[in-house]
Short mmCIF file of C-alpha atoms and ligand atoms in Angstrom, two decimals:
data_model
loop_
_atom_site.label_atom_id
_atom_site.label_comp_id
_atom_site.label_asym_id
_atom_site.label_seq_id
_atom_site.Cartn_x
_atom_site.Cartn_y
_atom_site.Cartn_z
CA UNK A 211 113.14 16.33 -3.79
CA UNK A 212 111.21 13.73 -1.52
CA UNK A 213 114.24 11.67 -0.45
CA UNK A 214 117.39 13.11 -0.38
CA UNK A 215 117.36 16.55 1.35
CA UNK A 216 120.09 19.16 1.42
CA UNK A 217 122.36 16.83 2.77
CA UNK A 218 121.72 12.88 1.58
CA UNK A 219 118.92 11.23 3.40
CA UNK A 220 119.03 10.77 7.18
CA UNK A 221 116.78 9.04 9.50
CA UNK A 222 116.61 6.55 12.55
CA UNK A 223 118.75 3.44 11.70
CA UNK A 224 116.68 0.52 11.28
CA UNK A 225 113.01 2.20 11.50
CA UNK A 226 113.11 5.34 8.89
CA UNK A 227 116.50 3.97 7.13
CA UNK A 228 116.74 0.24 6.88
CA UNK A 229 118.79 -2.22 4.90
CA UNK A 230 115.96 -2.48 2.38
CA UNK A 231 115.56 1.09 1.97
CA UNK A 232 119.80 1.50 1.82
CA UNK A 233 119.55 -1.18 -0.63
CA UNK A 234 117.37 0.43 -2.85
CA UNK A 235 118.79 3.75 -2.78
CA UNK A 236 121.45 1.76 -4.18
CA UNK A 237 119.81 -0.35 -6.74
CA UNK A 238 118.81 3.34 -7.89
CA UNK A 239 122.19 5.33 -7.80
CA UNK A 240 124.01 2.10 -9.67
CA UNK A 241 121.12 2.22 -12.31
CA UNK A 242 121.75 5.74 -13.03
CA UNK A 243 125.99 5.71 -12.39
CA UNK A 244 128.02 4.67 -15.94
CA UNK A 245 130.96 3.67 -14.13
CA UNK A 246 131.72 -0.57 -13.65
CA UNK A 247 132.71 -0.29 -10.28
CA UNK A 248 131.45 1.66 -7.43
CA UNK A 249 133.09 2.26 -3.59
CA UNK A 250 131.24 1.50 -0.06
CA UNK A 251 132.46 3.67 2.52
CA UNK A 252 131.15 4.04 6.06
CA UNK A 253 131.68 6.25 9.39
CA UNK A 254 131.60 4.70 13.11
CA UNK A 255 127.84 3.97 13.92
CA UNK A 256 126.63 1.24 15.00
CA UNK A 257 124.52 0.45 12.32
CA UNK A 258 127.33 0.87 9.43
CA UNK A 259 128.12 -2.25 8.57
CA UNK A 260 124.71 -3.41 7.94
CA UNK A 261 124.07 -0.38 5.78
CA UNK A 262 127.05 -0.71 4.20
CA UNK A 263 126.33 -4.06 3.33
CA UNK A 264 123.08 -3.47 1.94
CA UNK A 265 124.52 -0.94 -0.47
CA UNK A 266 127.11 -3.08 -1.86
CA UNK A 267 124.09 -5.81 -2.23
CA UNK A 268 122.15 -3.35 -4.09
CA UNK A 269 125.01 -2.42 -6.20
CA UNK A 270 126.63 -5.77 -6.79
CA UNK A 271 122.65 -6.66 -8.09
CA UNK A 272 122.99 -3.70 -10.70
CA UNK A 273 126.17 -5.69 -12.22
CA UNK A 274 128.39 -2.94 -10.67
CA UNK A 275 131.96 -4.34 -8.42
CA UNK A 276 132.16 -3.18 -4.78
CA UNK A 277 134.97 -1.75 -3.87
CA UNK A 278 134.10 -1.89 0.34
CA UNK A 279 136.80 1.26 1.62
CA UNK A 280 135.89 0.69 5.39
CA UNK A 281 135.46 3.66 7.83
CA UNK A 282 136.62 6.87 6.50
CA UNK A 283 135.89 10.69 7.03
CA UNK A 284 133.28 11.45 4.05
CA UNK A 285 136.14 13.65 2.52
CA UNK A 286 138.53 10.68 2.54
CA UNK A 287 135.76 9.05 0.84
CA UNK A 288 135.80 11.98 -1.39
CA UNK A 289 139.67 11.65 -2.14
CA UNK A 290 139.43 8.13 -3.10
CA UNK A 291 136.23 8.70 -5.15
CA UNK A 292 138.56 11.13 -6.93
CA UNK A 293 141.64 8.90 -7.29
CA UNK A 294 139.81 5.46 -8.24
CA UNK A 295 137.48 7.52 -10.34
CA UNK A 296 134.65 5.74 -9.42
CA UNK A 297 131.43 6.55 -7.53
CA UNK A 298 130.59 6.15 -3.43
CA UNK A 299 127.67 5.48 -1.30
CA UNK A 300 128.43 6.94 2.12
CA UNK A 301 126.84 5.82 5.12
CA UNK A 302 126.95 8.07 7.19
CA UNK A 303 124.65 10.45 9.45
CA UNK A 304 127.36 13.13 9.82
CA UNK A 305 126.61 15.18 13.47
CA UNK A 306 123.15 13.44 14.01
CA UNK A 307 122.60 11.55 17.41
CA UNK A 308 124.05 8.04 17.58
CA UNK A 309 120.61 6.31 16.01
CA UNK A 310 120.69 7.54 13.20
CA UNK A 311 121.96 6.84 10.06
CA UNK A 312 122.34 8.58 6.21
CA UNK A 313 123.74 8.08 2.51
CA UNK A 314 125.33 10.49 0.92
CA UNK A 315 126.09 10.21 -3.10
CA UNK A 316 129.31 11.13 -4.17
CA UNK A 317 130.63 10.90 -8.19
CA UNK A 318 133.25 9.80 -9.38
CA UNK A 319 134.48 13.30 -9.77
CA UNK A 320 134.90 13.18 -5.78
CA UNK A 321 131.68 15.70 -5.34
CA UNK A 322 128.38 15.32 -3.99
CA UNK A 323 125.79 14.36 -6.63
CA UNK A 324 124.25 17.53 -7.95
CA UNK A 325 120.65 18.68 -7.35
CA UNK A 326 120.04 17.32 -10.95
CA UNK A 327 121.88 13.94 -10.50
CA UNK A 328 119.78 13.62 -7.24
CA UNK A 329 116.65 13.94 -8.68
CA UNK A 330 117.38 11.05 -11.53
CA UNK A 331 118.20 8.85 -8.42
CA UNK A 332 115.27 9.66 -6.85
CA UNK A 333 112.96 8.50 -9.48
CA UNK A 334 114.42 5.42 -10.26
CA UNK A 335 114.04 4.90 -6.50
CA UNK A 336 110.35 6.06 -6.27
CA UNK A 337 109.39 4.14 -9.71
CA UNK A 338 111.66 1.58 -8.50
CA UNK A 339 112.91 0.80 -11.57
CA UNK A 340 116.49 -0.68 -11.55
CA UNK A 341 118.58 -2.07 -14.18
CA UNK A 342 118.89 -5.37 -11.99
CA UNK A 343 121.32 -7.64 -14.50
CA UNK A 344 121.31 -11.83 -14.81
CA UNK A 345 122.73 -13.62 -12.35
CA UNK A 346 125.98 -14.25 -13.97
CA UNK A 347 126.86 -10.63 -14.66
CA UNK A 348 126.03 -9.86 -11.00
CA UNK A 349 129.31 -8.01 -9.48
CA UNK A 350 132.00 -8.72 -7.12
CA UNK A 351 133.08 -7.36 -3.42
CA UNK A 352 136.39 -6.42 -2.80
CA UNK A 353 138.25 -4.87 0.31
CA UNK A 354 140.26 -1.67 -0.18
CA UNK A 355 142.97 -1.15 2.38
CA UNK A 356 144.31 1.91 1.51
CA UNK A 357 141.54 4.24 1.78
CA UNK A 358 142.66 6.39 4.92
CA UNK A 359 146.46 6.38 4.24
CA UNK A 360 145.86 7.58 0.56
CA UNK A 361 143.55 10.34 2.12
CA UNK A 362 146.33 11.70 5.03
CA UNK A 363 148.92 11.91 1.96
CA UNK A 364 146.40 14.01 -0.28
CA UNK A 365 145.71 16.40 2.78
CA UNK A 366 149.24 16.72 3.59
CA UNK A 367 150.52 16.98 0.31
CA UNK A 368 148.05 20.17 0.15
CA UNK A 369 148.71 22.46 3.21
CA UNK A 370 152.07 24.37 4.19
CA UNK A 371 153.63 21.67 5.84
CA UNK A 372 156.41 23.83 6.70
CA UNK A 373 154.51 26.88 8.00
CA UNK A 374 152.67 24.70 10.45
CA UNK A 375 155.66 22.28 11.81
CA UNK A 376 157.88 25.30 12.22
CA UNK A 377 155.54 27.25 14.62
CA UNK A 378 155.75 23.84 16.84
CA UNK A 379 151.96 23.90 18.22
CA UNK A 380 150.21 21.22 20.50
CA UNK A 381 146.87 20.12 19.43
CA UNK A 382 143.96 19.03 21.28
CA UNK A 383 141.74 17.22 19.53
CA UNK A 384 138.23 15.86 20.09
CA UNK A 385 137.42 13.21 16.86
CA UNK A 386 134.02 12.60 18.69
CA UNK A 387 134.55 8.88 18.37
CA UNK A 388 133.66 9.45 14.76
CA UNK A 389 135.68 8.91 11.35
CA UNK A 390 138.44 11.25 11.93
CA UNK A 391 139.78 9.06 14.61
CA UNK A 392 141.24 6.88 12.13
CA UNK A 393 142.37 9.87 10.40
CA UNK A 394 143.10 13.42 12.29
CA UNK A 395 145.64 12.50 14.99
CA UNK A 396 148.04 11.32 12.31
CA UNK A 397 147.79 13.54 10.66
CA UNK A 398 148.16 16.20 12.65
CA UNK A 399 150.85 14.33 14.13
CA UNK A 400 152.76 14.06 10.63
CA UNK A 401 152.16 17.93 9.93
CA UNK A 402 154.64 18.24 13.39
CA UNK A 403 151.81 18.63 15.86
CA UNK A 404 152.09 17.53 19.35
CA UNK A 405 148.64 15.87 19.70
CA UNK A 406 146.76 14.88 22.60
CA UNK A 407 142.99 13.85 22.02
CA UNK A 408 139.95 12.94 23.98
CA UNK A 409 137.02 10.59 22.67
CA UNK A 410 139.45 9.43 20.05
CA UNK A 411 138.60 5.75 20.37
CA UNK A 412 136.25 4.98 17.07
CA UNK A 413 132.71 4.06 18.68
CA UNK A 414 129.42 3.75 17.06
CA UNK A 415 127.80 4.32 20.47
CA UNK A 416 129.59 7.46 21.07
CA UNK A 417 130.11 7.23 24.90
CA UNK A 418 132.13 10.66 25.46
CA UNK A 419 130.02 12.93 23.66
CA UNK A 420 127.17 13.38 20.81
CA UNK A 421 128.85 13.24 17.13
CA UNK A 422 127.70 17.27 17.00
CA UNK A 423 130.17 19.65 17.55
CA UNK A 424 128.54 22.59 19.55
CA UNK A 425 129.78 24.15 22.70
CA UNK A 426 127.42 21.97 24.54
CA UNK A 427 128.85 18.75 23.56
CA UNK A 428 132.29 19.96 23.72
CA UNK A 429 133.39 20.71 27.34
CA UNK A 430 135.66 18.25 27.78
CA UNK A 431 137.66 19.89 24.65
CA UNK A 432 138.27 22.99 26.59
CA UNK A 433 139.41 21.66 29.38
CA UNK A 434 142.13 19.82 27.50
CA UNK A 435 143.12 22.07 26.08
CA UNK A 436 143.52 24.00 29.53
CA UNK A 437 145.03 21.17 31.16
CA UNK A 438 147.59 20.13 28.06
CA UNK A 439 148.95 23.68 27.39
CA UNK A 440 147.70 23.09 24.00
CA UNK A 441 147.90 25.99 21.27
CA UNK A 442 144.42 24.99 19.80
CA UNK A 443 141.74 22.70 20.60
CA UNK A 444 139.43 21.06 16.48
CA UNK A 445 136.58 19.34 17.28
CA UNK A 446 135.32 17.14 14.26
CA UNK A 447 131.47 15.93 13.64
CA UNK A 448 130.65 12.04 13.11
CA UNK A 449 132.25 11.92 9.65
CA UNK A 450 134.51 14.48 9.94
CA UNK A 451 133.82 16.88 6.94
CA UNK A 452 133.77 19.92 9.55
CA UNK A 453 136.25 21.61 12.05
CA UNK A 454 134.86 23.69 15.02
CA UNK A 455 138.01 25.41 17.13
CA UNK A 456 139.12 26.33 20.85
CA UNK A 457 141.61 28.64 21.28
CA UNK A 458 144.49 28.90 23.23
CA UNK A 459 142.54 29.60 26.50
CA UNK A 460 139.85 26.91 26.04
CA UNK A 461 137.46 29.08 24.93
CA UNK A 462 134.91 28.25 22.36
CA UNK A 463 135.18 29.75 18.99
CA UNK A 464 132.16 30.32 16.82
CA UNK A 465 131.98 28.88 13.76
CA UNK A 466 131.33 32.19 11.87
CA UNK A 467 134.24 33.68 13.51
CA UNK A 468 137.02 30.85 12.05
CA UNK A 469 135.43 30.86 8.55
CA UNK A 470 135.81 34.20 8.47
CA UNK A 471 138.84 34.56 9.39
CA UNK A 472 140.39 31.63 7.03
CA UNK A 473 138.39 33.49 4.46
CA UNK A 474 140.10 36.98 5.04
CA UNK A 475 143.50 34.93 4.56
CA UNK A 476 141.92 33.54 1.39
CA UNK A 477 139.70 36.29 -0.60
CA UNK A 478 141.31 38.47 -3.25
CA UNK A 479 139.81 41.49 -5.01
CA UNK A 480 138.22 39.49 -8.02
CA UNK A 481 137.02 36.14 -6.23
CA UNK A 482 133.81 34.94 -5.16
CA UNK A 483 133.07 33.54 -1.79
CA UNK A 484 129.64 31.17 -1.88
CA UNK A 485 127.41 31.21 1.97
CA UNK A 486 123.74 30.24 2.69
CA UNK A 487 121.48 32.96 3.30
CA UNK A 488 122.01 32.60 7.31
CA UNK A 489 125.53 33.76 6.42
CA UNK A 490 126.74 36.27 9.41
CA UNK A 491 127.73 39.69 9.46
CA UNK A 492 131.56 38.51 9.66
CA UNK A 493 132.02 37.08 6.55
CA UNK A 494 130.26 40.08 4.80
CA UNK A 495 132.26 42.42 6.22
CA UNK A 496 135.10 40.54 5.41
CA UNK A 497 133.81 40.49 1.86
CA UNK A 498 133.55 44.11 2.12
CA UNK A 499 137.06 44.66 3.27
CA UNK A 500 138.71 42.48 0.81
CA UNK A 501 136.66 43.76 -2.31
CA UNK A 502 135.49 40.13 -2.78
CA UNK A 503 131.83 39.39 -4.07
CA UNK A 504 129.47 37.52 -1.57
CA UNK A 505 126.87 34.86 -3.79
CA UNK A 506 124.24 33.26 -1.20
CA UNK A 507 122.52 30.34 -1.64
CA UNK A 508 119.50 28.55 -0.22
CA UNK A 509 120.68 26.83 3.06
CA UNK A 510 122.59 23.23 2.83
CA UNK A 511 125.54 22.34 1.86
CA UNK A 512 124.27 20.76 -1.58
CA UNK A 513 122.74 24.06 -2.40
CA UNK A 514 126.41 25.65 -1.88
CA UNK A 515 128.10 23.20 -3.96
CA UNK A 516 126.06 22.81 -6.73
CA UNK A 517 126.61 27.25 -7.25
CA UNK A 518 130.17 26.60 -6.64
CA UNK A 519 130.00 24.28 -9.59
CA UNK A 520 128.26 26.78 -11.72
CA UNK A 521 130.57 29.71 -10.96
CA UNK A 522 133.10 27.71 -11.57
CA UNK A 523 132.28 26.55 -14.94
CA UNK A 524 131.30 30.39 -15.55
CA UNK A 525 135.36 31.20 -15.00
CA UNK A 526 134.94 32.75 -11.66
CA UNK A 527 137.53 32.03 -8.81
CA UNK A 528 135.80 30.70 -5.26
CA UNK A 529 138.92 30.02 -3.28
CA UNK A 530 136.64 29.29 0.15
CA UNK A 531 132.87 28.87 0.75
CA UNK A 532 130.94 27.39 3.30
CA UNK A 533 128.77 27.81 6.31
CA UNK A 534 129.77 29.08 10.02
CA UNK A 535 128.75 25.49 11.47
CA UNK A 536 132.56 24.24 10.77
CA UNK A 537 131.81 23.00 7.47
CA UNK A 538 134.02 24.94 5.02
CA UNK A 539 135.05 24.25 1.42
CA UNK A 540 138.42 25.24 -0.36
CA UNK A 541 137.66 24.25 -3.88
CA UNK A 542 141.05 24.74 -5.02
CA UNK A 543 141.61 21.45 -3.29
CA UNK A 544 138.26 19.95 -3.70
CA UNK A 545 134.99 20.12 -3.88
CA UNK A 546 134.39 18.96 -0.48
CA UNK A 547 134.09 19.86 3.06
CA UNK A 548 136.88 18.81 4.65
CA UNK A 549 137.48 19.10 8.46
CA UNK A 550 140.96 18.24 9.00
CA UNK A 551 142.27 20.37 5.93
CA UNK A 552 140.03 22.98 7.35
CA UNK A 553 141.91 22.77 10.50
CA UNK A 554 145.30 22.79 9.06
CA UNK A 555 144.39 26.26 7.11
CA UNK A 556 143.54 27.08 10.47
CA UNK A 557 147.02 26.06 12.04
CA UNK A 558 148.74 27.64 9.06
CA UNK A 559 147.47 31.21 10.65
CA UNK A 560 148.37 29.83 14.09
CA UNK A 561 152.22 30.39 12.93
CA UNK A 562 151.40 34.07 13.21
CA UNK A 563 149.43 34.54 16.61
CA UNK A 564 147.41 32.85 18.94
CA UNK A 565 144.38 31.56 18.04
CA UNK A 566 142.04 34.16 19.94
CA UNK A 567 144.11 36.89 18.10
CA UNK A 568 143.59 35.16 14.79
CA UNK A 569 139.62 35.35 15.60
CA UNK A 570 139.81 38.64 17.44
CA UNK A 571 138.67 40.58 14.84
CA UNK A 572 135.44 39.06 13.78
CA UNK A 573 134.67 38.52 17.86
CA UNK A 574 131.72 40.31 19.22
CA UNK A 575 129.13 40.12 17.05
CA UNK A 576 125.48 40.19 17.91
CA UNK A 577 122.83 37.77 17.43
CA UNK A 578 118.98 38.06 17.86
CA UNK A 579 116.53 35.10 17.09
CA UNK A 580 112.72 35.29 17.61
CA UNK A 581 110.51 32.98 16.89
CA UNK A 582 106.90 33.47 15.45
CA UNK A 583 104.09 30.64 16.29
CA UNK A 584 101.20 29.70 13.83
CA UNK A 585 98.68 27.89 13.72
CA UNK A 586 97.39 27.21 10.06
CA UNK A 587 98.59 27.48 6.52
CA UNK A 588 96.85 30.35 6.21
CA UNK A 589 98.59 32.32 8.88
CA UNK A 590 101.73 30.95 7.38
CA UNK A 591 100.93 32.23 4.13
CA UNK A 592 99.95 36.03 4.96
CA UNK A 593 102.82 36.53 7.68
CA UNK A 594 105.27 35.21 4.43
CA UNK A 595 103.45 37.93 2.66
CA UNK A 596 103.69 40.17 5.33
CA UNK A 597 107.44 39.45 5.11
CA UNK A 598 107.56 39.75 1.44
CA UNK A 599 105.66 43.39 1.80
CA UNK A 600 108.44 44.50 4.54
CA UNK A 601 111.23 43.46 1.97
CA UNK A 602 110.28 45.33 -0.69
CA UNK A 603 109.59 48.67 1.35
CA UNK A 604 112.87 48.26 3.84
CA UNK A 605 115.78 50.29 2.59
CA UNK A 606 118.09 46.95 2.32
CA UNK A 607 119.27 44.89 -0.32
CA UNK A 608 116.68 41.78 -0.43
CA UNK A 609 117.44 37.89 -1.28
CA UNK A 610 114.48 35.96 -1.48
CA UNK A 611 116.14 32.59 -2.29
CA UNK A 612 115.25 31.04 0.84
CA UNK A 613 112.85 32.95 2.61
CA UNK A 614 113.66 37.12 3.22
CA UNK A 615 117.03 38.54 3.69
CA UNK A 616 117.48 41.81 4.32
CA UNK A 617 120.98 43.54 4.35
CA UNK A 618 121.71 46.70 5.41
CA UNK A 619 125.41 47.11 4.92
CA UNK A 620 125.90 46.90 8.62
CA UNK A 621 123.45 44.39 9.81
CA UNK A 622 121.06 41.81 8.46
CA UNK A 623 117.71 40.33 9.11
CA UNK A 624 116.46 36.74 7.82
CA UNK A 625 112.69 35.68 8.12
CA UNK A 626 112.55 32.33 6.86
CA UNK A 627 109.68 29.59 8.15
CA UNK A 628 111.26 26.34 10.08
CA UNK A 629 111.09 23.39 7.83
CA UNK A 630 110.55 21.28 11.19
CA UNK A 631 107.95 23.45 13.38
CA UNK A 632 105.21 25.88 12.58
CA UNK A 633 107.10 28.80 12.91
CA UNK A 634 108.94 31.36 11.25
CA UNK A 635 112.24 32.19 12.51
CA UNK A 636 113.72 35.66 12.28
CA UNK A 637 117.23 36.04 12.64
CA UNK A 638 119.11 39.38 13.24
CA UNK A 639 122.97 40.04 13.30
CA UNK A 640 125.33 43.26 13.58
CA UNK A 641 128.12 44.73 15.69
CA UNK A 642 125.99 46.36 18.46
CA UNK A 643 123.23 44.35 20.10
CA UNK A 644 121.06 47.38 20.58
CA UNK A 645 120.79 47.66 16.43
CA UNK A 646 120.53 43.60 15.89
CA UNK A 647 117.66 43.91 17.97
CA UNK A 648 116.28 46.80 16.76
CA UNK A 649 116.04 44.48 13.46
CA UNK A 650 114.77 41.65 14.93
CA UNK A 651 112.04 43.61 16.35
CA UNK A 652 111.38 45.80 13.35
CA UNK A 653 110.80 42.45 11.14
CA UNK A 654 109.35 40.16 13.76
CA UNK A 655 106.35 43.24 14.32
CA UNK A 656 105.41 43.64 10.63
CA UNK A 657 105.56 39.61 10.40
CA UNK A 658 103.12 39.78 13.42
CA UNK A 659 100.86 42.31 12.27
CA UNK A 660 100.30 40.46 8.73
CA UNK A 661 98.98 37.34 11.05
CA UNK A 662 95.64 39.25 11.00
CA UNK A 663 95.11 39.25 7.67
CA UNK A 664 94.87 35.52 7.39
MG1 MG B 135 129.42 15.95 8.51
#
């Protein structure tokens, strides 16, 4: 696909992604959606409204009625796609820098678009050929109030209400100015939290800190949490479809480490858990441990969802799947990525032990990157061969889906070329750095040596 990526199409607000662009994107998706009516939804940027308002434009010019939802997390979005049964254009740029801007497709079903739905969009949009209607069957704009309230039910309606009020925790949370202000503190306030926040003021300029949530943009999250006493510190990205965690001492907590340690409290012998091929160590060991069956996909969360979908409809149970960036799915409760549900799994194991504890096991992992320059196609094309050659011969169970996965039981190694530099990135993980390394090396030298033959 040209247009829409693995996650929706993203770009500088006004320069790669402006109105007229938004507003075709539009004029394609309501050509190819059945339904009448179709919802608007937006997260904090600056740039929002006037996105927002050249989707409903392009949608209102299809014949379809705009129902304009406001700011909401892109799972609350989800939720009301869901309830309304009706389809949403999202604008939103989830964790990019404050410039940009994105739209995301969501059916009426409350999922992303599939791969397949995508790609009818996408040619309408590149043949531009919309079903534009007379003007007198052109449709109607309508504000939605109840967009975010109707969401913080759902969600609380769906987690162990009880579990988490009775173990009486103080939360920390850093909404990053995005979505989930609107959103998270009430709720964790009405699941019996005591809540104290930081950048929780909706703002499309995002003073206090860049919508990503890494370590680096997150300091001011641990020391809250230090300086409140607080039990656990959630982190949200612009539009609030992922959770990343402190624990009780302010210390960061990977990603990989909280999915897999909401996943051990979720995997049962016979179900299926659904990663991209960067998928650490941690969650398949705790695959291994709890006799559940690991499915990888290419990376993105589109990629994840659409196998979900297929496993699903093949009678297999995937009771959690994601990726270790905070961006976790429970499809027993939807479809979606959903940060503050996320989080309140996460509380719900908080009633046991602290937060490091719950992580404790699935701490300590090592991780090797190296990176290998080149400097035409051709080189490219015989170190991916090179790669290829060192898959079939290594004594590991390969996945090729997305460039060369090796797994050794204990340890992994990933060659897969950048899709933004000329280089291909090898990525090493076990227990002991010593033997992540020796992985890393082991690929990155065979990689190296096929170079030559270009
Ligand atoms: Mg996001």
């Amino acid at each position: 696909m040209k247009v829409f990526g693995s996650s929706g199409v993203r770009g500088v607000a006004n320069e790669e992604l402006t109105p007229g662009f938004v507003q075709r994107i539009a004029l394609a998706a309501g050509s190819v959606w059945g339904s009448d009516t179709v919802a608007v939804a937006r997260d904090t940027r600056a740039t929002g409204r006037m996105l927002a308002d050249a989707a409903a434009s392009g949608l209102a010019s299809v014949g379809k009625d705009v129902h304009r939802i406001g700011i909401v997390p892109t799972p609350g979005a989800q939720a009301y796609a869901e309830r309304a049964g009706v389809p949403v254009v999202m604008i939103t740029a989830s964790h990019n820098p404050p410039e940009y801007n994105g739209v995301k497709l969501i059916g009426a079903d409350g999922i992303e678009l599939t791969r397949n739905s995508l790609e009818r969009v996408e040619e309408r949009l590149l043949a531009e050929r919309f079903d534009t209607v007379p003007w007198n069957e052109t449709g109607e704009s309508r504000r939605v109030e109840n967009a975010r309230r109707a969401y913080v039910a759902e969600a609380l309606d769906a987690v162990d209400r009880e579990t988490i009020a009775a173990a009486d925790l103080t939360v920390a949370l850093d909404p990053g100015h995005g979505a989930g202000c609107l959103t998270s503190p009430e709720f964790f306030r009405e699941l019996g939290c005591a809540v104290v926040t930081v950048n929780a003021q909706p703002d499309g300029h995002f003073p206090g800190r860049d919508p990503e949530p890494v370590a680096a943009n997150l300091g001011d999250l641990g020391d809250l949490v230090r300086a409140s006493d607080a039990d656990v510190g959630i982190a949200h990205d612009g539009d609030a479809d992922r959770a990343i965690f402190y624990d009780e001492t302010g210390s960061y907590l990977e990603g990989d480490a909280t999915f897999a340690a909401l996943a051990a409290a979720e995997l049962t012998e016979s179900d299926i858990t659904v990663s991209a091929v960067n998928v650490s160590q941690r969650l398949v060991d705790v695959t291994e441990a709890t006799g559940a069956t690991l499915e990888l996909t290419p990376i993105g969360s589109t990629n994840i969802i659409t196998r979900i979908r297929e496993l699903e409809a093949e009678g297999a149970t995937v009771p959690i799947a994601g990726e270790g960036n905070g961006g976790v799915l429970f499809p027993r409760y939807r479809l979606a990525r959903d940060g503050a549900f996320t989080a309140a799994k996460f509380l719900e194991l908080l009633a046991e032990k602290p937060a490091s504890e719950v992580v404790a096991p699935y701490d300590g992992y090592a991780n090797v990157r190296e990176n290998i320059h080149y400097e035409t196609d051709a080189e490219r094309d015989a170190m991916l061969a090179a790669a290829e050659e060192y898959a079939q011969s290594a004594d590991a169970t390969p996945t090729t889906i997305d460039g060369y996965r090796l797994d050794y039981g204990d340890a992994w190694v990933l060659a897969r070329p950048s899709g933004t530099e000329p280089v291909i990135r090898v990525y090493a993980e076990a227990r002991e750095e010593t033997r992540a390394t020796e992985l890393a090396v082991g690929a990155t030298e065979a990689i190296r040596a096929g170079k030559k033959n270009a």
